[in-house]
Amino acid sequence: DTCPNYSTEDINSELASDKSEFRALLEEVEHLLGKKLSITELRILLELYDHVAMPPEVLLLLTARQIEETEAKYGPGRRPRLSEIKATGYSWKKNGIDTLDAAETYIRKQDYFKSKEGELMRAVGITNRAPVSGERRFLHQWTEWGFGPEAVNMAYERTVLRAGEMRWPYCNGILRKWNDKGAHTVEEIKAVERPHRDGQPHPQRPAPKGG
């Protein structure tokens, strides 16, 4: 709501300024996207650079990342729209991803989550497709908690046994309880659920009265 309504004069002034990095940023973005930006697209880029105050190196990393994701989804050579880059830019800023270190850390983390998606999808009985966005949020959360495919499969089997089918929130609830108990491997889960096995003594029961 507070974003300036950038005019053509504003854009030209920023491009002409020796103190601004906007011209160099524009050249690199156009190179990545393989096209000249329209006036509308220039306004979006200036908004991210000036109003959102995203450093050029972060904007370039964001653009490259959006290109990777667009090509993965739609095929080689496909490019994201500037409106999509803008939406991601605002999301990054909102979540504190506005420095090069923060952006690189975020991307490494997302790449790690993605590398685990296939294993965890198979652990919940899905082998013929990629996860949709809602499923991906659960998978990333489980990875963040530290669960591997064996523990996730254990929660999946329990979900199907109790609910009759795979229900993501139900499975997530099981894993959340285990995470709260600090149990993330099959062995740790069994230990917290059956703490008196493996030779550990049972608590003493009170002697019956009257005899």
PDB file of C-alpha atoms in Angstrom:
ATOM      1  CA  ASP A   1       0.000   0.000   0.000  1.00  0.00           C
ATOM      2  CA  THR A   2       2.912   2.372   0.621  1.00  0.00           C
ATOM      3  CA  CYS A   3       4.801   1.480  -2.547  1.00  0.00           C
ATOM      4  CA  PRO A   4       5.619   4.521  -4.714  1.00  0.00           C
ATOM      5  CA  ASN A   5       4.005   4.712  -8.151  1.00  0.00           C
ATOM      6  CA  TYR A   6       7.265   4.740 -10.099  1.00  0.00           C
ATOM      7  CA  SER A   7       7.160   6.823 -13.263  1.00  0.00           C
ATOM      8  CA  THR A   8       9.225   6.554 -16.420  1.00  0.00           C
ATOM      9  CA  GLU A   9      11.176   9.563 -15.163  1.00  0.00           C
ATOM     10  CA  ASP A  10      11.955   7.762 -11.913  1.00  0.00           C
ATOM     11  CA  ILE A  11      13.286   4.777 -13.853  1.00  0.00           C
ATOM     12  CA  ASN A  12      15.388   6.932 -16.184  1.00  0.00           C
ATOM     13  CA  SER A  13      16.760   8.918 -13.249  1.00  0.00           C
ATOM     14  CA  GLU A  14      17.785   5.717 -11.451  1.00  0.00           C
ATOM     15  CA  LEU A  15      19.417   4.368 -14.602  1.00  0.00           C
ATOM     16  CA  ALA A  16      21.334   7.615 -15.125  1.00  0.00           C
ATOM     17  CA  SER A  17      22.579   7.909 -11.548  1.00  0.00           C
ATOM     18  CA  ASP A  18      26.261   7.113 -10.997  1.00  0.00           C
ATOM     19  CA  LYS A  19      25.488   6.283  -7.358  1.00  0.00           C
ATOM     20  CA  SER A  20      22.876   3.648  -8.180  1.00  0.00           C
ATOM     21  CA  GLU A  21      23.494  -0.034  -8.922  1.00  0.00           C
ATOM     22  CA  PHE A  22      20.175  -0.310 -10.716  1.00  0.00           C
ATOM     23  CA  ARG A  23      21.600  -0.199 -14.261  1.00  0.00           C
ATOM     24  CA  ALA A  24      24.016  -3.059 -13.560  1.00  0.00           C
ATOM     25  CA  LEU A  25      21.221  -5.006 -11.866  1.00  0.00           C
ATOM     26  CA  LEU A  26      18.941  -4.489 -14.859  1.00  0.00           C
ATOM     27  CA  GLU A  27      21.578  -5.710 -17.294  1.00  0.00           C
ATOM     28  CA  GLU A  28      22.142  -8.900 -15.289  1.00  0.00           C
ATOM     29  CA  VAL A  29      18.412  -9.592 -14.848  1.00  0.00           C
ATOM     30  CA  GLU A  30      17.789  -9.116 -18.562  1.00  0.00           C
ATOM     31  CA  HIS A  31      20.687 -11.459 -19.306  1.00  0.00           C
ATOM     32  CA  LEU A  32      19.261 -14.126 -16.971  1.00  0.00           C
ATOM     33  CA  LEU A  33      15.763 -13.804 -18.407  1.00  0.00           C
ATOM     34  CA  GLY A  34      16.986 -13.545 -21.987  1.00  0.00           C
ATOM     35  CA  LYS A  35      14.906 -10.492 -22.863  1.00  0.00           C
ATOM     36  CA  LYS A  36      14.526  -6.737 -22.503  1.00  0.00           C
ATOM     37  CA  LEU A  37      12.197  -5.725 -19.712  1.00  0.00           C
ATOM     38  CA  SER A  38       9.056  -3.754 -20.456  1.00  0.00           C
ATOM     39  CA  ILE A  39       8.193  -0.540 -18.625  1.00  0.00           C
ATOM     40  CA  THR A  40       5.859  -2.467 -16.312  1.00  0.00           C
ATOM     41  CA  GLU A  41       8.618  -4.970 -15.565  1.00  0.00           C
ATOM     42  CA  LEU A  42      11.119  -2.162 -14.975  1.00  0.00           C
ATOM     43  CA  ARG A  43       8.769  -0.694 -12.386  1.00  0.00           C
ATOM     44  CA  ILE A  44       8.613  -4.060 -10.613  1.00  0.00           C
ATOM     45  CA  LEU A  45      12.393  -4.394 -10.591  1.00  0.00           C
ATOM     46  CA  LEU A  46      12.805  -0.846  -9.288  1.00  0.00           C
ATOM     47  CA  GLU A  47      10.206  -1.556  -6.614  1.00  0.00           C
ATOM     48  CA  LEU A  48      12.207  -4.549  -5.390  1.00  0.00           C
ATOM     49  CA  TYR A  49      15.478  -2.620  -5.532  1.00  0.00           C
ATOM     50  CA  ASP A  50      14.311   0.706  -4.103  1.00  0.00           C
ATOM     51  CA  HIS A  51      11.126   0.168  -2.085  1.00  0.00           C
ATOM     52  CA  VAL A  52      11.743  -3.371  -0.788  1.00  0.00           C
ATOM     53  CA  ALA A  53      15.465  -2.528  -0.511  1.00  0.00           C
ATOM     54  CA  MET A  54      16.704  -5.913  -1.713  1.00  0.00           C
ATOM     55  CA  PRO A  55      20.445  -5.816  -2.470  1.00  0.00           C
ATOM     56  CA  PRO A  56      21.292  -6.464  -6.144  1.00  0.00           C
ATOM     57  CA  GLU A  57      23.197  -9.656  -5.352  1.00  0.00           C
ATOM     58  CA  VAL A  58      20.174 -11.028  -3.493  1.00  0.00           C
ATOM     59  CA  LEU A  59      17.839 -10.075  -6.332  1.00  0.00           C
ATOM     60  CA  LEU A  60      20.084 -11.836  -8.817  1.00  0.00           C
ATOM     61  CA  LEU A  61      20.193 -14.955  -6.675  1.00  0.00           C
ATOM     62  CA  LEU A  62      16.407 -14.801  -6.281  1.00  0.00           C
ATOM     63  CA  THR A  63      15.941 -14.445 -10.057  1.00  0.00           C
ATOM     64  CA  ALA A  64      18.264 -17.359 -10.788  1.00  0.00           C
ATOM     65  CA  ARG A  65      16.396 -19.473  -8.254  1.00  0.00           C
ATOM     66  CA  GLN A  66      13.031 -18.595  -9.798  1.00  0.00           C
ATOM     67  CA  ILE A  67      14.375 -19.603 -13.205  1.00  0.00           C
ATOM     68  CA  GLU A  68      15.502 -22.986 -11.841  1.00  0.00           C
ATOM     69  CA  GLU A  69      12.091 -23.633 -10.291  1.00  0.00           C
ATOM     70  CA  THR A  70      10.218 -22.524 -13.424  1.00  0.00           C
ATOM     71  CA  GLU A  71      12.309 -24.768 -15.669  1.00  0.00           C
ATOM     72  CA  ALA A  72      11.870 -27.693 -13.279  1.00  0.00           C
ATOM     73  CA  LYS A  73       8.096 -27.203 -13.377  1.00  0.00           C
ATOM     74  CA  TYR A  74       7.497 -26.271 -17.018  1.00  0.00           C
ATOM     75  CA  GLY A  75      10.582 -27.418 -18.917  1.00  0.00           C
ATOM     76  CA  PRO A  76      13.938 -26.063 -20.147  1.00  0.00           C
ATOM     77  CA  GLY A  77      13.939 -22.524 -21.460  1.00  0.00           C
ATOM     78  CA  ARG A  78      10.848 -21.396 -19.566  1.00  0.00           C
ATOM     79  CA  ARG A  79      11.221 -18.199 -17.594  1.00  0.00           C
ATOM     80  CA  PRO A  80       9.309 -16.752 -14.630  1.00  0.00           C
ATOM     81  CA  ARG A  81       7.257 -13.588 -14.890  1.00  0.00           C
ATOM     82  CA  LEU A  82       8.458 -10.498 -13.055  1.00  0.00           C
ATOM     83  CA  SER A  83       5.276 -10.643 -10.994  1.00  0.00           C
ATOM     84  CA  GLU A  84       6.378 -14.069  -9.705  1.00  0.00           C
ATOM     85  CA  ILE A  85       9.840 -12.739  -8.899  1.00  0.00           C
ATOM     86  CA  LYS A  86       8.188  -9.811  -7.101  1.00  0.00           C
ATOM     87  CA  ALA A  87       6.016 -12.129  -4.986  1.00  0.00           C
ATOM     88  CA  THR A  88       9.039 -14.202  -3.994  1.00  0.00           C
ATOM     89  CA  GLY A  89      11.014 -11.046  -3.249  1.00  0.00           C
ATOM     90  CA  TYR A  90       8.379  -9.818  -0.823  1.00  0.00           C
ATOM     91  CA  SER A  91       8.230 -13.267   0.776  1.00  0.00           C
ATOM     92  CA  TRP A  92      12.001 -13.348   1.225  1.00  0.00           C
ATOM     93  CA  LYS A  93      12.006  -9.863   2.738  1.00  0.00           C
ATOM     94  CA  LYS A  94       9.183 -10.757   5.118  1.00  0.00           C
ATOM     95  CA  ASN A  95      11.161 -13.780   6.320  1.00  0.00           C
ATOM     96  CA  GLY A  96      14.438 -11.897   6.757  1.00  0.00           C
ATOM     97  CA  ILE A  97      16.091 -13.286   3.636  1.00  0.00           C
ATOM     98  CA  ASP A  98      17.553  -9.969   2.545  1.00  0.00           C
ATOM     99  CA  THR A  99      21.306 -10.536   2.692  1.00  0.00           C
ATOM    100  CA  LEU A 100      23.495 -12.744   0.531  1.00  0.00           C
ATOM    101  CA  ASP A 101      24.394 -15.001   3.467  1.00  0.00           C
ATOM    102  CA  ALA A 102      20.749 -15.405   4.457  1.00  0.00           C
ATOM    103  CA  ALA A 103      19.718 -16.133   0.865  1.00  0.00           C
ATOM    104  CA  GLU A 104      22.450 -18.727   0.350  1.00  0.00           C
ATOM    105  CA  THR A 105      21.584 -20.397   3.663  1.00  0.00           C
ATOM    106  CA  TYR A 106      17.897 -20.482   2.725  1.00  0.00           C
ATOM    107  CA  ILE A 107      18.601 -22.015  -0.693  1.00  0.00           C
ATOM    108  CA  ARG A 108      20.896 -24.686   0.780  1.00  0.00           C
ATOM    109  CA  LYS A 109      18.183 -25.555   3.269  1.00  0.00           C
ATOM    110  CA  GLN A 110      15.513 -25.780   0.576  1.00  0.00           C
ATOM    111  CA  ASP A 111      17.776 -27.945  -1.588  1.00  0.00           C
ATOM    112  CA  TYR A 112      18.323 -30.283   1.364  1.00  0.00           C
ATOM    113  CA  PHE A 113      14.574 -30.526   1.970  1.00  0.00           C
ATOM    114  CA  LYS A 114      13.992 -31.255  -1.713  1.00  0.00           C
ATOM    115  CA  SER A 115      16.599 -34.020  -1.698  1.00  0.00           C
ATOM    116  CA  LYS A 116      14.604 -35.775   1.033  1.00  0.00           C
ATOM    117  CA  GLU A 117      11.190 -35.435  -0.597  1.00  0.00           C
ATOM    118  CA  GLY A 118      11.402 -38.602  -2.706  1.00  0.00           C
ATOM    119  CA  GLU A 119      12.388 -40.785   0.234  1.00  0.00           C
ATOM    120  CA  LEU A 120       9.615 -39.453   2.449  1.00  0.00           C
ATOM    121  CA  MET A 121       6.990 -39.684  -0.310  1.00  0.00           C
ATOM    122  CA  ARG A 122       7.850 -43.359  -0.733  1.00  0.00           C
ATOM    123  CA  ALA A 123       7.662 -43.743   3.055  1.00  0.00           C
ATOM    124  CA  VAL A 124       4.002 -42.674   2.929  1.00  0.00           C
ATOM    125  CA  GLY A 125       3.195 -44.964   0.023  1.00  0.00           C
ATOM    126  CA  ILE A 126       3.345 -42.434  -2.845  1.00  0.00           C
ATOM    127  CA  THR A 127       5.709 -43.334  -5.677  1.00  0.00           C
ATOM    128  CA  ASN A 128       4.149 -42.102  -8.913  1.00  0.00           C
ATOM    129  CA  ARG A 129       4.249 -38.303  -8.557  1.00  0.00           C
ATOM    130  CA  ALA A 130       5.906 -35.327  -6.943  1.00  0.00           C
ATOM    131  CA  PRO A 131       4.380 -33.764  -3.818  1.00  0.00           C
ATOM    132  CA  VAL A 132       1.950 -30.890  -4.141  1.00  0.00           C
ATOM    133  CA  SER A 133       2.620 -27.718  -2.167  1.00  0.00           C
ATOM    134  CA  GLY A 134       0.570 -28.731   0.892  1.00  0.00           C
ATOM    135  CA  GLU A 135       2.283 -32.108   1.087  1.00  0.00           C
ATOM    136  CA  ARG A 136       5.665 -30.480   0.600  1.00  0.00           C
ATOM    137  CA  ARG A 137       5.122 -28.321   3.687  1.00  0.00           C
ATOM    138  CA  PHE A 138       4.581 -31.445   5.781  1.00  0.00           C
ATOM    139  CA  LEU A 139       7.622 -33.168   4.264  1.00  0.00           C
ATOM    140  CA  HIS A 140       9.821 -30.165   4.962  1.00  0.00           C
ATOM    141  CA  GLN A 141       8.543 -29.961   8.527  1.00  0.00           C
ATOM    142  CA  TRP A 142       9.324 -33.634   9.139  1.00  0.00           C
ATOM    143  CA  THR A 143      12.801 -33.161   7.708  1.00  0.00           C
ATOM    144  CA  GLU A 144      13.264 -30.085   9.886  1.00  0.00           C
ATOM    145  CA  TRP A 145      12.296 -32.138  12.938  1.00  0.00           C
ATOM    146  CA  GLY A 146      14.889 -34.756  12.012  1.00  0.00           C
ATOM    147  CA  PHE A 147      12.764 -37.727  10.908  1.00  0.00           C
ATOM    148  CA  GLY A 148      14.074 -40.167   8.325  1.00  0.00           C
ATOM    149  CA  PRO A 149      12.029 -42.426   6.032  1.00  0.00           C
ATOM    150  CA  GLU A 150      11.890 -45.315   8.531  1.00  0.00           C
ATOM    151  CA  ALA A 151      10.244 -43.223  11.246  1.00  0.00           C
ATOM    152  CA  VAL A 152       7.911 -41.550   8.735  1.00  0.00           C
ATOM    153  CA  ASN A 153       6.890 -44.962   7.408  1.00  0.00           C
ATOM    154  CA  MET A 154       6.155 -46.047  10.967  1.00  0.00           C
ATOM    155  CA  ALA A 155       3.869 -43.029  11.422  1.00  0.00           C
ATOM    156  CA  TYR A 156       2.278 -43.684   8.024  1.00  0.00           C
ATOM    157  CA  GLU A 157       1.448 -47.290   8.882  1.00  0.00           C
ATOM    158  CA  ARG A 158      -0.046 -46.183  12.178  1.00  0.00           C
ATOM    159  CA  THR A 159      -2.091 -43.524  10.375  1.00  0.00           C
ATOM    160  CA  VAL A 160      -3.515 -46.025   7.888  1.00  0.00           C
ATOM    161  CA  LEU A 161      -4.232 -48.518  10.662  1.00  0.00           C
ATOM    162  CA  ARG A 162      -6.161 -45.967  12.717  1.00  0.00           C
ATOM    163  CA  ALA A 163      -7.672 -43.716  10.046  1.00  0.00           C
ATOM    164  CA  GLY A 164      -8.091 -46.226   7.235  1.00  0.00           C
ATOM    165  CA  GLU A 165      -6.074 -44.135   4.785  1.00  0.00           C
ATOM    166  CA  MET A 166      -3.169 -41.721   4.556  1.00  0.00           C
ATOM    167  CA  ARG A 167      -4.187 -38.462   6.207  1.00  0.00           C
ATOM    168  CA  TRP A 168      -1.393 -35.910   6.236  1.00  0.00           C
ATOM    169  CA  PRO A 169      -2.508 -33.918   9.320  1.00  0.00           C
ATOM    170  CA  TYR A 170      -3.044 -37.146  11.284  1.00  0.00           C
ATOM    171  CA  CYS A 171       0.395 -38.450  10.328  1.00  0.00           C
ATOM    172  CA  ASN A 172       1.867 -35.058  11.165  1.00  0.00           C
ATOM    173  CA  GLY A 173       0.251 -35.227  14.611  1.00  0.00           C
ATOM    174  CA  ILE A 174       1.916 -38.564  15.325  1.00  0.00           C
ATOM    175  CA  LEU A 175       5.310 -37.243  14.266  1.00  0.00           C
ATOM    176  CA  ARG A 176       4.791 -34.043  16.264  1.00  0.00           C
ATOM    177  CA  LYS A 177       4.216 -36.057  19.450  1.00  0.00           C
ATOM    178  CA  TRP A 178       7.376 -38.072  18.833  1.00  0.00           C
ATOM    179  CA  ASN A 179       9.314 -34.892  18.134  1.00  0.00           C
ATOM    180  CA  ASP A 180       8.051 -33.353  21.383  1.00  0.00           C
ATOM    181  CA  LYS A 181       9.445 -36.396  23.187  1.00  0.00           C
ATOM    182  CA  GLY A 182      12.803 -36.072  21.421  1.00  0.00           C
ATOM    183  CA  ALA A 183      12.327 -39.384  19.596  1.00  0.00           C
ATOM    184  CA  HIS A 184      13.260 -39.356  15.901  1.00  0.00           C
ATOM    185  CA  THR A 185      14.546 -42.831  15.049  1.00  0.00           C
ATOM    186  CA  VAL A 186      12.577 -46.082  15.194  1.00  0.00           C
ATOM    187  CA  GLU A 187      14.641 -47.184  18.179  1.00  0.00           C
ATOM    188  CA  GLU A 188      14.060 -43.926  20.054  1.00  0.00           C
ATOM    189  CA  ILE A 189      10.336 -44.040  19.303  1.00  0.00           C
ATOM    190  CA  LYS A 190      10.019 -47.592  20.590  1.00  0.00           C
ATOM    191  CA  ALA A 191      11.963 -46.611  23.704  1.00  0.00           C
ATOM    192  CA  VAL A 192       9.665 -43.721  24.632  1.00  0.00           C
ATOM    193  CA  GLU A 193       6.519 -45.693  23.867  1.00  0.00           C
ATOM    194  CA  ARG A 194       7.591 -48.814  25.788  1.00  0.00           C
ATOM    195  CA  PRO A 195      10.031 -47.510  28.402  1.00  0.00           C
ATOM    196  CA  HIS A 196       9.896 -50.574  30.640  1.00  0.00           C
ATOM    197  CA  ARG A 197      11.053 -53.109  28.117  1.00  0.00           C
ATOM    198  CA  ASP A 198      14.616 -54.122  27.307  1.00  0.00           C
ATOM    199  CA  GLY A 199      15.227 -55.406  30.835  1.00  0.00           C
ATOM    200  CA  GLN A 200      14.280 -52.199  32.620  1.00  0.00           C
ATOM    201  CA  PRO A 201      12.383 -52.829  35.883  1.00  0.00           C
ATOM    202  CA  HIS A 202       8.692 -52.074  36.112  1.00  0.00           C
ATOM    203  CA  PRO A 203       7.585 -49.708  38.843  1.00  0.00           C
ATOM    204  CA  GLN A 204       6.629 -51.521  42.031  1.00  0.00           C
ATOM    205  CA  ARG A 205       2.919 -52.113  42.408  1.00  0.00           C
ATOM    206  CA  PRO A 206       1.420 -51.600  45.879  1.00  0.00           C
ATOM    207  CA  ALA A 207       0.755 -54.820  47.813  1.00  0.00           C
ATOM    208  CA  PRO A 208      -2.914 -55.856  47.880  1.00  0.00           C
ATOM    209  CA  LYS A 209      -4.754 -54.994  51.056  1.00  0.00           C
ATOM    210  CA  GLY A 210      -6.338 -57.500  53.433  1.00  0.00           C
ATOM    211  CA  GLY A 211      -4.299 -60.492  52.744  1.00  0.00           C
TER     212      GLY A 211
END
